[in-house]
Amino acid sequence: MISATKPFVKFHRYDQELASDIQALNASGYHKDDIWVLKWNPDKNHSNQRDNYYKYSTHFESAVGNIDSKAHFFDNGGEELRTRLEKLGLTKDEASALVRELQETDYTCLLVVRDLKDNIIKMND
């Protein structure tokens, strides 16, 4: 069942901070079904963008810990990310804006949390 409220979205790098945020969510009672890590993978896009391939494939950061058991992990191209964000409760325009920003910044993934309460994890600066 999809919630009527918008999910919380945080830009991330696939690194220790992401693993720490997921651990904090799990410790606060959030389950795997409420937590999604959406990683943009330019190899799965139709366009061949050398700069993005270099940025995401050659210098891929490693997250510490077993994230797969604590959150859903989605690794795909732009169109698939937009579709997944819409399924998680965002509008088509919101999803497109987030994917575009993800592609234009040095972030590599989005952390999406359904019904986030309190200040369990730190917001982006």
mmCIF file with all atom_site columns, C-alpha atoms in Angstrom, residues 28-72:
data_model
loop_
_atom_site.group_PDB
_atom_site.id
_atom_site.type_symbol
_atom_site.label_atom_id
_atom_site.label_alt_id
_atom_site.label_comp_id
_atom_site.label_asym_id
_atom_site.label_entity_id
_atom_site.label_seq_id
_atom_site.pdbx_PDB_ins_code
_atom_site.Cartn_x
_atom_site.Cartn_y
_atom_site.Cartn_z
_atom_site.occupancy
_atom_site.B_iso_or_equiv
_atom_site.pdbx_formal_charge
_atom_site.auth_seq_id
_atom_site.auth_comp_id
_atom_site.auth_asym_id
_atom_site.auth_atom_id
_atom_site.pdbx_PDB_model_num
ATOM 1  C CA . SER A 1 28 ? 14.403 3.518  14.757  1.00 0.00 ? 28 SER A CA 1
ATOM 2  C CA . GLY A 1 29 ? 12.010 0.827  13.574  1.00 0.00 ? 29 GLY A CA 1
ATOM 3  C CA . TYR A 1 30 ? 11.973 1.385  9.809   1.00 0.00 ? 30 TYR A CA 1
ATOM 4  C CA . HIS A 1 31 ? 11.845 -1.823 7.805   1.00 0.00 ? 31 HIS A CA 1
ATOM 5  C CA . LYS A 1 32 ? 13.313 -2.696 4.425   1.00 0.00 ? 32 LYS A CA 1
ATOM 6  C CA . ASP A 1 33 ? 9.968  -2.033 2.712   1.00 0.00 ? 33 ASP A CA 1
ATOM 7  C CA . ASP A 1 34 ? 10.103 1.630  3.826   1.00 0.00 ? 34 ASP A CA 1
ATOM 8  C CA . ILE A 1 35 ? 13.679 2.310  2.646   1.00 0.00 ? 35 ILE A CA 1
ATOM 9  C CA . TRP A 1 36 ? 14.901 2.497  -0.954  1.00 0.00 ? 36 TRP A CA 1
ATOM 10 C CA . VAL A 1 37 ? 18.349 3.260  -2.364  1.00 0.00 ? 37 VAL A CA 1
ATOM 11 C CA . LEU A 1 38 ? 18.025 4.335  -5.994  1.00 0.00 ? 38 LEU A CA 1
ATOM 12 C CA . LYS A 1 39 ? 21.369 4.432  -7.783  1.00 0.00 ? 39 LYS A CA 1
ATOM 13 C CA . TRP A 1 40 ? 21.669 6.024  -11.191 1.00 0.00 ? 40 TRP A CA 1
ATOM 14 C CA . ASN A 1 41 ? 23.615 3.760  -13.533 1.00 0.00 ? 41 ASN A CA 1
ATOM 15 C CA . PRO A 1 42 ? 24.639 5.522  -16.773 1.00 0.00 ? 42 PRO A CA 1
ATOM 16 C CA . ASP A 1 43 ? 25.601 2.153  -18.292 1.00 0.00 ? 43 ASP A CA 1
ATOM 17 C CA . LYS A 1 44 ? 21.898 1.360  -18.375 1.00 0.00 ? 44 LYS A CA 1
ATOM 18 C CA . ASN A 1 45 ? 20.992 4.626  -20.152 1.00 0.00 ? 45 ASN A CA 1
ATOM 19 C CA . HIS A 1 46 ? 20.631 4.663  -23.900 1.00 0.00 ? 46 HIS A CA 1
ATOM 20 C CA . SER A 1 47 ? 22.947 7.639  -24.354 1.00 0.00 ? 47 SER A CA 1
ATOM 21 C CA . ASN A 1 48 ? 26.668 7.026  -24.004 1.00 0.00 ? 48 ASN A CA 1
ATOM 22 C CA . GLN A 1 49 ? 28.029 9.826  -21.824 1.00 0.00 ? 49 GLN A CA 1
ATOM 23 C CA . ARG A 1 50 ? 31.768 9.410  -21.252 1.00 0.00 ? 50 ARG A CA 1
ATOM 24 C CA . ASP A 1 51 ? 32.010 11.853 -18.345 1.00 0.00 ? 51 ASP A CA 1
ATOM 25 C CA . ASN A 1 52 ? 29.220 10.110 -16.449 1.00 0.00 ? 52 ASN A CA 1
ATOM 26 C CA . TYR A 1 53 ? 30.615 6.669  -17.201 1.00 0.00 ? 53 TYR A CA 1
ATOM 27 C CA . TYR A 1 54 ? 33.951 7.747  -15.762 1.00 0.00 ? 54 TYR A CA 1
ATOM 28 C CA . LYS A 1 55 ? 32.365 9.399  -12.740 1.00 0.00 ? 55 LYS A CA 1
ATOM 29 C CA . TYR A 1 56 ? 30.105 6.510  -11.735 1.00 0.00 ? 56 TYR A CA 1
ATOM 30 C CA . SER A 1 57 ? 31.846 3.391  -12.996 1.00 0.00 ? 57 SER A CA 1
ATOM 31 C CA . THR A 1 58 ? 35.554 4.039  -12.577 1.00 0.00 ? 58 THR A CA 1
ATOM 32 C CA . HIS A 1 59 ? 35.391 5.810  -9.218  1.00 0.00 ? 59 HIS A CA 1
ATOM 33 C CA . PHE A 1 60 ? 32.498 3.955  -7.623  1.00 0.00 ? 60 PHE A CA 1
ATOM 34 C CA . GLU A 1 61 ? 32.383 4.386  -3.865  1.00 0.00 ? 61 GLU A CA 1
ATOM 35 C CA . SER A 1 62 ? 31.698 1.393  -1.652  1.00 0.00 ? 62 SER A CA 1
ATOM 36 C CA . ALA A 1 63 ? 29.120 1.418  1.089   1.00 0.00 ? 63 ALA A CA 1
ATOM 37 C CA . VAL A 1 64 ? 30.125 -0.431 4.207   1.00 0.00 ? 64 VAL A CA 1
ATOM 38 C CA . GLY A 1 65 ? 27.670 -2.950 5.577   1.00 0.00 ? 65 GLY A CA 1
ATOM 39 C CA . ASN A 1 66 ? 25.094 -5.191 4.037   1.00 0.00 ? 66 ASN A CA 1
ATOM 40 C CA . ILE A 1 67 ? 22.674 -2.599 2.642   1.00 0.00 ? 67 ILE A CA 1
ATOM 41 C CA . ASP A 1 68 ? 20.674 -5.173 0.637   1.00 0.00 ? 68 ASP A CA 1
ATOM 42 C CA . SER A 1 69 ? 19.293 -6.747 3.803   1.00 0.00 ? 69 SER A CA 1
ATOM 43 C CA . LYS A 1 70 ? 18.292 -3.367 5.278   1.00 0.00 ? 70 LYS A CA 1
ATOM 44 C CA . ALA A 1 71 ? 16.877 -1.472 2.279   1.00 0.00 ? 71 ALA A CA 1
ATOM 45 C CA . HIS A 1 72 ? 15.616 -2.107 -1.235  1.00 0.00 ? 72 HIS A CA 1
#
